[in-house]
Amino acid sequence: SKGDIHGQVVVLGSGPGGYNAAFRAADLGMNVVLIEAGDTLGGVCLNVGCIPSKALLHCAKVIDEAAEMGHHGISFGEPKIDLDKVRKYKEGVVGGLTKGLAGMAKMRKVQVVSGYGKFTGSNSIAVEKDGKTTTVTFDHCIIAAGSRPVALPFLPDDKRIVDSTGALELKEIPKTMLVLGGGIIGLEMATVYRALGAKISVVEMADQLIPAADADIVKVLHKFVEKKYEAIMLETKVTKVEAKKDGLYVTFEGKNAPKTEVKYDMILSAVGRVPNGKLLDAEKAGVKVDERGFINVDKQLRTNVPHILAIGDIIGQPMLAHKASKESHVAAEVIAGKKHYFDPMCIPSVAYTDPEIAWVGLTEKEAKQKGVEYGVGTFPWVASGRAASVARTEGMTKLIFDKNSHRVIGGGIVGVNAGELIGEIGLAIEMGCDAEDIALTIHPHPTLNESIGCAAEIFEGVCTEMP
Ligand code: FAD
């Protein structure tokens, strides 16, 4: 039976997975309904993730670069920070993009249903909004309900303790801030808050920051921020937080734990994200959700119920926007009857810290674990004319090759703009390029991009001159 609203394709959640799936399905001629609990389209990425964080990181970058220029003969003086205006800038960036999405949905005649959706059967979802329920029925469904921050049970309920969403609200700049978790999200927010004036301490359980990336790449970032932060406590964890009037008292345990409790004005909890799979009554549709909340899919992104597909953070790692959006296209195309698969050779990761860290394909760590015979070409940016001219020579570019075929199988970059540079290595991996292909490609001089060609030349042993 048909509900209040029927869609050939119903998409649950409007993040980069959901809105792209809805748009692609509509472009393929299907009648599409998009269900979203939030006030605007765009999901975590646009509203409280990728985009607002990058707007604030841009502010941080300008502050840091202006300060740095003091050493090169150009002084701007102390920055005057009007936090309300900074916040408005960020909101303007986000607002422009989410409005754009609403327009694109309208143009494609995608019907947006506002409210929180839960499955009521194998072909129906009940959407709740302000006590009113709308029944949406479907022929096909794409679950794109995303993820949320992990909530640590021992953290007291206190407005000085925030997750990434709270940190992005930018209510105030504390004097001291403890960042719980040295992953990408924690370190990006640390970059922002430090530039705006907070004294930062980071605590991480693993033996390096950004544990997924190679140690030699991360070491460069570590050395660079070590001087700017109060403390980086690796192999250490927080065991207790006591909220008192004058501050948050934190007890640590582990290798680099302070002996006594330490007081902070604010804590950012950034210890990971959990998928929203358990919040959807998915079992009523017969869709299996694992104990962590992830939904398993096949290479066509179908769940165990063939007419229900799932994409994005809710199906697993890496929890990244560009993975979600690429999956979304495949999901819509599969529903349209195309024999498409989601089977990428590699998915890039970027930390938009200062300096940036980016990697794609196999890391050295993974190559070792898998027993791959590999070789490395590393180009240190001290030898880069462009890096020298912007006074940022701490970076490096590393390519990882299959030892026998010389094909590139991975790459890691640390340095300014690493995120913009990593795309070429992804393309090289997808196209099966070998070291010679990259080395023979003429890169423009002087650019940071050149460092990729140089890393390949170094591996080939043909690097005769440094730029
Ligand atoms: P989400 O974006 O999580 O969207 C899910 C949507 O579904 C939400 O809008 C939610 O309201 C809605 N929803 C959930 N359940 C229901 C329901 N039952 N009914 C109705 N609606 C529902 N990734 C990058 O690639 N690059 C970055 O720079 C980056 N920076 C980030 C910074 C931060 C601070 C954070 C938190 C994340 C960042 N990410 C980044 C990760 C990125 O945001 C996610 O990978 C991406 O948003 C996942 O997209 P998605 O479509 O799976 O779901």
XYZ file of C-alpha atoms and ligand atoms in Angstrom:
520
model
C 0.000 0.000 0.000
C 1.166 3.510 -0.682
C 1.743 5.964 2.121
C 1.232 9.709 2.296
C 4.183 10.071 -0.022
C 5.641 7.488 -2.374
C 9.042 7.521 -4.022
C 10.554 5.151 -6.523
C 13.694 5.975 -4.620
C 13.658 7.218 -1.033
C 16.939 8.478 0.392
C 17.284 8.581 4.185
C 19.686 11.372 5.178
C 20.951 14.303 3.113
C 24.720 14.371 3.704
C 27.193 14.126 0.812
C 26.032 10.532 0.375
C 22.309 11.288 0.515
C 22.023 14.469 -1.537
C 24.296 13.163 -4.262
C 22.335 9.898 -4.400
C 19.057 11.800 -4.640
C 20.365 14.074 -7.388
C 21.868 11.240 -9.425
C 18.687 9.152 -9.107
C 16.603 12.135 -10.233
C 18.965 12.764 -13.152
C 18.459 9.135 -14.151
C 14.738 9.806 -14.434
C 13.472 8.416 -11.156
C 10.983 9.949 -8.786
C 12.937 10.734 -5.606
C 12.103 11.576 -1.989
C 14.848 12.822 0.352
C 14.256 12.576 4.117
C 16.311 14.807 6.426
C 15.994 15.382 10.173
C 18.107 18.548 10.233
C 16.982 22.052 9.277
C 19.099 22.188 6.142
C 20.425 19.758 3.563
C 24.097 18.821 3.477
C 24.456 16.541 6.489
C 27.445 16.593 8.798
C 29.867 17.594 6.054
C 28.232 20.867 5.080
C 26.641 21.847 8.374
C 29.012 20.708 11.118
C 31.966 19.028 9.403
C 34.181 19.535 6.365
C 33.005 22.981 5.317
C 32.648 25.025 8.539
C 35.949 23.568 9.768
C 37.684 24.671 6.565
C 36.201 28.178 6.809
C 37.662 28.490 10.321
C 40.962 26.924 9.236
C 41.204 29.615 6.580
C 40.961 32.267 9.315
C 43.636 30.421 11.310
C 45.917 30.269 8.291
C 45.709 34.000 7.637
C 46.472 34.767 11.304
C 49.492 32.428 11.304
C 50.851 33.624 7.973
C 50.512 37.267 8.964
C 52.426 36.551 12.186
C 55.069 34.597 10.286
C 55.672 37.508 7.911
C 56.994 39.469 10.880
C 60.177 37.406 10.510
C 60.490 38.436 6.876
C 60.166 42.161 7.316
C 56.436 42.713 7.072
C 54.534 43.248 10.305
C 50.783 43.515 10.701
C 50.612 43.746 14.469
C 48.407 41.708 16.797
C 45.254 40.354 15.173
C 42.003 41.817 16.513
C 39.508 39.001 16.628
C 35.800 39.729 16.462
C 34.446 36.279 17.220
C 30.885 37.182 16.187
C 32.111 38.154 12.745
C 34.277 35.061 12.408
C 31.233 32.979 13.289
C 29.121 34.886 10.759
C 31.745 34.302 8.092
C 31.603 30.558 8.759
C 27.792 30.598 8.823
C 27.738 32.509 5.552
C 29.935 29.918 3.872
C 27.744 27.062 5.128
C 24.483 28.908 4.430
C 25.413 29.662 0.843
C 26.161 26.027 0.133
C 23.115 24.532 1.896
C 20.823 27.004 0.105
C 22.468 25.979 -3.128
C 21.627 22.351 -2.363
C 17.994 23.196 -1.641
C 17.848 24.915 -5.032
C 19.422 21.955 -6.774
C 16.910 19.589 -5.120
C 14.034 21.777 -6.290
C 15.376 22.028 -9.819
C 15.468 18.246 -10.025
C 12.029 17.863 -8.445
C 13.464 15.892 -5.530
C 10.808 16.020 -2.808
C 12.401 16.876 0.538
C 10.565 15.519 3.588
C 11.648 17.135 6.828
C 11.777 14.984 9.967
C 13.341 11.933 11.572
C 12.703 8.722 9.650
C 12.460 5.166 10.991
C 11.614 2.017 9.102
C 8.176 0.531 9.744
C 8.423 -2.260 7.162
C 10.390 -3.454 4.167
C 8.945 -0.677 1.978
C 7.981 2.055 4.418
C 9.425 4.726 6.668
C 7.575 6.830 9.250
C 8.909 10.385 9.375
C 8.384 12.296 12.625
C 8.363 16.053 12.807
C 6.976 18.062 15.716
C 4.720 15.201 16.799
C 3.340 14.705 13.273
C 4.017 11.493 11.354
C 4.256 11.207 7.594
C 4.396 7.763 6.033
C 6.777 7.468 3.133
C 6.722 4.319 1.019
C 9.322 3.258 -1.506
C 10.287 0.805 -4.204
C 13.980 1.330 -3.428
C 15.674 2.957 -0.471
C 19.181 4.316 0.021
C 20.220 4.607 3.661
C 22.622 7.523 4.067
C 22.063 8.340 7.732
C 25.741 8.963 8.515
C 27.437 9.063 11.899
C 27.759 11.059 15.105
C 30.601 11.786 17.563
C 31.482 9.085 20.091
C 30.264 10.163 23.517
C 32.695 9.179 26.286
C 30.689 7.932 29.281
C 33.029 9.408 31.914
C 32.749 12.973 30.652
C 30.428 15.053 32.832
C 27.594 17.001 31.243
C 29.086 20.499 31.187
C 28.949 23.199 28.564
C 32.740 23.594 28.666
C 33.050 20.049 27.307
C 32.236 19.922 23.605
C 32.440 17.626 20.605
C 33.343 18.830 17.095
C 29.858 20.286 16.594
C 30.169 22.316 19.801
C 33.697 23.433 18.939
C 32.544 24.662 15.517
C 29.924 26.842 17.219
C 32.867 28.960 18.345
C 31.090 30.371 21.396
C 34.303 31.559 23.012
C 38.035 31.065 22.940
C 39.188 29.456 26.182
C 42.581 30.244 27.710
C 43.438 26.551 27.843
C 41.952 23.668 25.909
C 42.503 19.916 26.087
C 41.912 18.045 22.859
C 40.934 14.451 23.531
C 42.085 12.447 20.527
C 44.960 13.244 18.166
C 43.124 12.316 14.977
C 42.223 14.511 12.039
C 39.163 16.216 13.548
C 40.826 16.959 16.901
C 43.972 18.355 15.313
C 42.061 20.525 12.834
C 40.073 22.120 15.639
C 43.292 22.489 17.666
C 44.762 24.408 14.709
C 41.792 26.792 14.745
C 41.622 27.364 18.499
C 45.378 27.858 18.819
C 45.443 30.506 16.111
C 42.542 32.249 17.859
C 44.542 32.339 21.095
C 43.935 29.164 23.121
C 46.773 27.201 24.721
C 46.379 23.670 23.377
C 47.167 20.289 24.925
C 46.518 17.074 23.007
C 46.136 13.608 24.486
C 46.233 10.504 22.266
C 46.232 6.804 23.171
C 48.269 5.669 20.161
C 52.008 6.210 19.825
C 51.625 8.897 17.166
C 49.208 11.619 16.087
C 46.917 10.670 13.151
C 47.600 6.961 13.727
C 46.423 5.887 10.241
C 49.176 7.841 8.446
C 52.842 6.829 8.162
C 55.068 7.795 11.087
C 57.660 9.692 8.985
C 54.938 11.906 7.512
C 53.298 12.570 10.874
C 56.650 13.290 12.545
C 56.970 16.454 10.464
C 53.608 17.755 11.667
C 54.415 16.706 15.223
C 57.709 18.621 15.242
C 56.020 21.684 13.778
C 53.156 21.851 16.283
C 55.157 20.698 19.305
C 56.568 24.200 19.699
C 53.123 25.768 19.423
C 51.233 23.494 21.814
C 51.553 23.246 25.582
C 51.707 19.454 25.495
C 51.246 16.471 23.211
C 50.696 13.411 25.369
C 51.017 10.227 23.317
C 50.261 6.734 24.672
C 48.192 8.420 27.336
C 44.516 8.491 28.157
C 42.125 10.483 30.250
C 40.535 8.489 33.057
C 38.558 11.121 34.908
C 37.219 14.623 34.417
C 35.786 16.672 37.253
C 33.858 19.803 36.410
C 34.426 22.498 39.018
C 33.486 26.136 38.991
C 36.998 27.322 38.193
C 37.775 24.700 35.558
C 37.768 21.119 34.348
C 40.122 18.909 36.375
C 41.533 16.072 34.320
C 43.271 12.904 35.485
C 45.534 11.103 33.020
C 47.017 7.625 32.861
C 49.788 6.217 30.667
C 53.264 6.859 29.339
C 53.191 10.655 29.242
C 50.579 11.295 31.890
C 51.107 14.301 34.164
C 51.585 13.131 37.769
C 48.739 15.206 39.140
C 45.425 16.357 37.728
C 45.529 19.294 35.330
C 42.984 22.088 35.026
C 41.619 23.205 31.623
C 39.005 25.787 30.626
C 37.589 23.683 27.800
C 37.747 20.102 26.561
C 37.157 19.007 22.985
C 36.245 15.345 22.756
C 37.270 14.077 19.322
C 37.853 10.359 19.833
C 35.988 9.077 16.807
C 32.550 8.702 15.282
C 29.832 6.051 15.541
C 27.499 5.134 12.694
C 23.780 5.875 13.140
C 22.680 2.366 12.091
C 21.085 1.449 15.415
C 18.747 4.449 15.430
C 16.679 3.574 12.352
C 14.582 0.525 13.356
C 16.325 -1.099 10.398
C 15.307 -4.560 11.659
C 11.686 -3.714 10.773
C 12.819 -3.596 7.145
C 14.881 -6.752 7.665
C 18.161 -4.847 7.265
C 21.007 -6.233 9.376
C 23.000 -3.782 11.478
C 26.180 -4.963 13.205
C 26.872 -4.476 16.900
C 28.736 -1.220 16.273
C 25.912 0.241 14.176
C 27.396 -0.317 10.720
C 25.335 -1.729 7.861
C 27.079 -4.292 5.651
C 26.770 -3.925 1.893
C 28.074 -5.729 -1.193
C 30.068 -4.107 -4.009
C 26.830 -2.759 -5.463
C 26.090 -1.214 -2.067
C 23.062 -3.443 -1.484
C 22.270 -4.451 2.088
C 21.043 -7.974 2.868
C 17.656 -6.682 1.611
C 18.307 -6.213 -2.128
C 16.021 -3.207 -2.728
C 17.588 -1.317 0.204
C 21.088 0.062 -0.340
C 23.376 1.928 2.056
C 26.216 4.413 1.558
C 28.538 6.778 3.405
C 29.719 6.748 7.013
C 27.040 4.208 7.973
C 28.676 1.442 5.895
C 32.185 1.808 7.301
C 35.628 3.323 7.072
C 36.990 5.576 5.850
C 34.316 7.979 7.078
C 34.952 10.636 4.452
C 32.697 12.835 2.360
C 34.275 11.990 -1.004
C 33.813 8.281 -0.336
C 30.125 8.881 0.478
C 29.504 10.930 -2.654
C 31.194 8.449 -4.989
C 29.219 5.605 -3.435
C 26.040 7.612 -3.878
C 26.427 7.654 -7.649
C 26.955 3.904 -7.794
C 23.903 3.281 -5.564
C 21.604 5.406 -7.743
C 22.969 3.799 -10.908
C 22.510 0.272 -9.511
C 18.865 1.086 -8.741
C 18.508 2.376 -12.303
C 19.579 -1.071 -13.473
C 23.196 -0.357 -14.374
C 25.799 -3.015 -13.577
C 28.001 -0.606 -11.617
C 30.212 -1.389 -8.640
C 31.974 0.621 -5.972
C 35.491 -0.682 -6.261
C 38.038 2.153 -6.123
C 41.779 1.436 -6.157
C 42.267 4.072 -3.465
C 40.570 6.769 -1.391
C 42.622 9.796 -0.302
C 42.663 11.090 3.288
C 43.585 14.635 4.242
C 44.200 16.374 7.554
C 43.837 20.117 6.962
C 46.203 20.877 9.798
C 49.189 23.206 9.536
C 51.134 21.697 7.846
C 48.630 19.501 6.037
C 48.938 15.736 5.872
C 47.580 13.722 2.965
C 47.909 10.128 1.935
C 46.411 7.789 -0.629
C 46.692 4.105 -1.525
C 48.916 1.939 0.648
C 50.880 3.492 3.460
C 54.289 1.999 4.155
C 52.823 0.591 7.347
C 50.131 -1.247 5.352
C 52.595 -2.402 2.681
C 54.708 -3.987 5.419
C 51.683 -5.624 7.072
C 50.566 -7.074 3.739
C 54.050 -8.308 2.924
C 54.198 -6.239 -0.278
C 57.703 -5.829 -1.685
C 57.955 -2.100 -2.077
C 60.356 0.742 -2.689
C 60.127 4.373 -1.684
C 61.019 7.691 -3.293
C 61.076 10.566 -0.826
C 61.608 14.172 -1.771
C 62.304 16.559 1.120
C 60.934 20.047 0.574
C 64.147 21.716 1.767
C 65.185 21.163 -1.842
C 62.032 22.749 -3.279
C 62.331 26.275 -4.623
C 58.644 26.890 -4.118
C 58.668 25.647 -0.532
C 61.692 27.872 0.147
C 60.013 30.903 -1.377
C 57.039 30.543 0.962
C 59.358 29.734 3.887
C 57.766 26.322 4.473
C 60.479 23.769 3.786
C 59.523 21.320 6.551
C 57.374 19.261 4.166
C 58.079 16.099 2.252
C 56.578 14.034 -0.544
C 56.823 10.262 -0.471
C 55.838 7.812 -3.180
C 55.561 4.090 -2.566
C 56.152 1.737 -5.488
C 55.784 -1.955 -6.128
C 59.396 -3.106 -6.123
C 59.004 -5.337 -9.148
C 56.628 -3.501 -11.478
C 57.629 -0.011 -10.293
C 53.931 0.858 -10.250
C 52.943 3.486 -7.730
C 50.863 1.890 -4.968
C 50.708 4.720 -2.457
C 51.829 8.164 -1.493
C 52.021 10.471 1.479
C 52.616 14.198 1.631
C 53.147 16.530 4.567
C 53.409 20.257 3.997
C 51.335 23.272 3.054
C 48.700 22.376 0.446
C 49.336 18.628 0.760
C 45.589 18.093 0.339
C 45.624 19.834 -3.021
C 48.644 17.812 -4.166
C 47.503 14.294 -3.288
C 45.020 14.059 -6.186
C 47.755 13.456 -8.743
C 48.992 10.417 -6.840
C 45.428 9.055 -6.656
C 45.120 9.429 -10.417
C 48.479 7.734 -10.925
C 47.390 4.761 -8.798
C 44.010 4.464 -10.563
C 45.715 4.575 -13.970
C 48.417 2.082 -13.056
C 51.278 4.541 -13.624
C 54.812 3.448 -12.877
C 57.637 5.582 -11.559
C 58.851 6.399 -15.049
C 55.420 7.730 -16.121
C 55.460 10.147 -13.204
C 59.134 11.048 -13.565
C 58.731 11.781 -17.288
C 55.654 13.942 -16.745
C 56.769 17.545 -16.884
C 55.596 19.350 -13.769
C 55.560 23.160 -13.733
C 58.418 24.893 -11.933
C 58.484 26.173 -9.263
C 55.548 24.378 -7.666
C 55.050 22.092 -4.706
C 53.472 19.745 -7.212
C 56.902 19.251 -8.738
C 57.850 17.347 -5.587
C 55.792 14.390 -6.871
C 57.825 14.180 -10.081
C 61.023 14.515 -8.047
C 60.018 11.714 -5.652
C 59.532 9.420 -8.662
C 62.907 10.488 -10.095
C 64.573 9.770 -6.784
C 63.081 6.269 -6.761
C 64.283 5.760 -10.341
C 67.713 7.059 -9.385
C 67.598 9.689 -12.128
C 67.259 12.799 -10.005
C 70.255 14.872 -10.990
C 69.244 18.369 -10.065
C 67.198 19.823 -7.306
C 64.759 22.554 -8.260
P 26.260 12.584 7.079
O 26.965 13.709 6.493
O 26.530 12.166 8.466
O 24.716 12.930 6.932
C 23.720 12.140 7.446
C 22.457 12.961 7.474
O 21.385 12.104 7.772
C 22.450 14.035 8.547
O 22.069 15.252 7.975
C 21.419 13.548 9.555
O 20.673 14.619 10.127
C 20.521 12.720 8.679
N 19.849 11.635 9.391
C 20.421 10.660 10.126
N 19.494 9.799 10.559
C 18.315 10.247 10.066
C 16.979 9.778 10.164
N 16.709 8.660 10.815
N 16.002 10.493 9.547
C 16.297 11.622 8.851
N 17.537 12.096 8.724
C 18.523 11.414 9.318
N 35.239 14.383 5.550
C 36.003 14.726 4.493
O 36.017 14.013 3.495
N 36.758 15.868 4.516
C 36.790 16.686 5.584
O 37.477 17.702 5.564
C 36.000 16.355 6.711
N 35.989 17.153 7.795
C 35.185 16.832 8.849
C 35.189 17.659 9.959
C 34.403 17.370 11.040
C 34.396 18.296 12.224
C 33.564 16.212 11.018
C 32.675 15.882 12.161
C 33.574 15.377 9.917
C 34.386 15.665 8.829
N 34.430 14.837 7.702
C 35.219 15.168 6.647
C 33.618 13.606 7.602
C 32.359 13.855 6.764
O 31.629 14.893 7.342
C 31.537 12.579 6.664
O 32.320 11.535 6.156
C 30.342 12.771 5.749
O 29.527 13.835 6.166
C 29.516 11.487 5.674
O 28.451 11.665 4.818
P 27.153 10.798 4.909
O 26.348 11.151 3.700
O 27.470 9.382 5.133
O 26.367 11.252 6.224
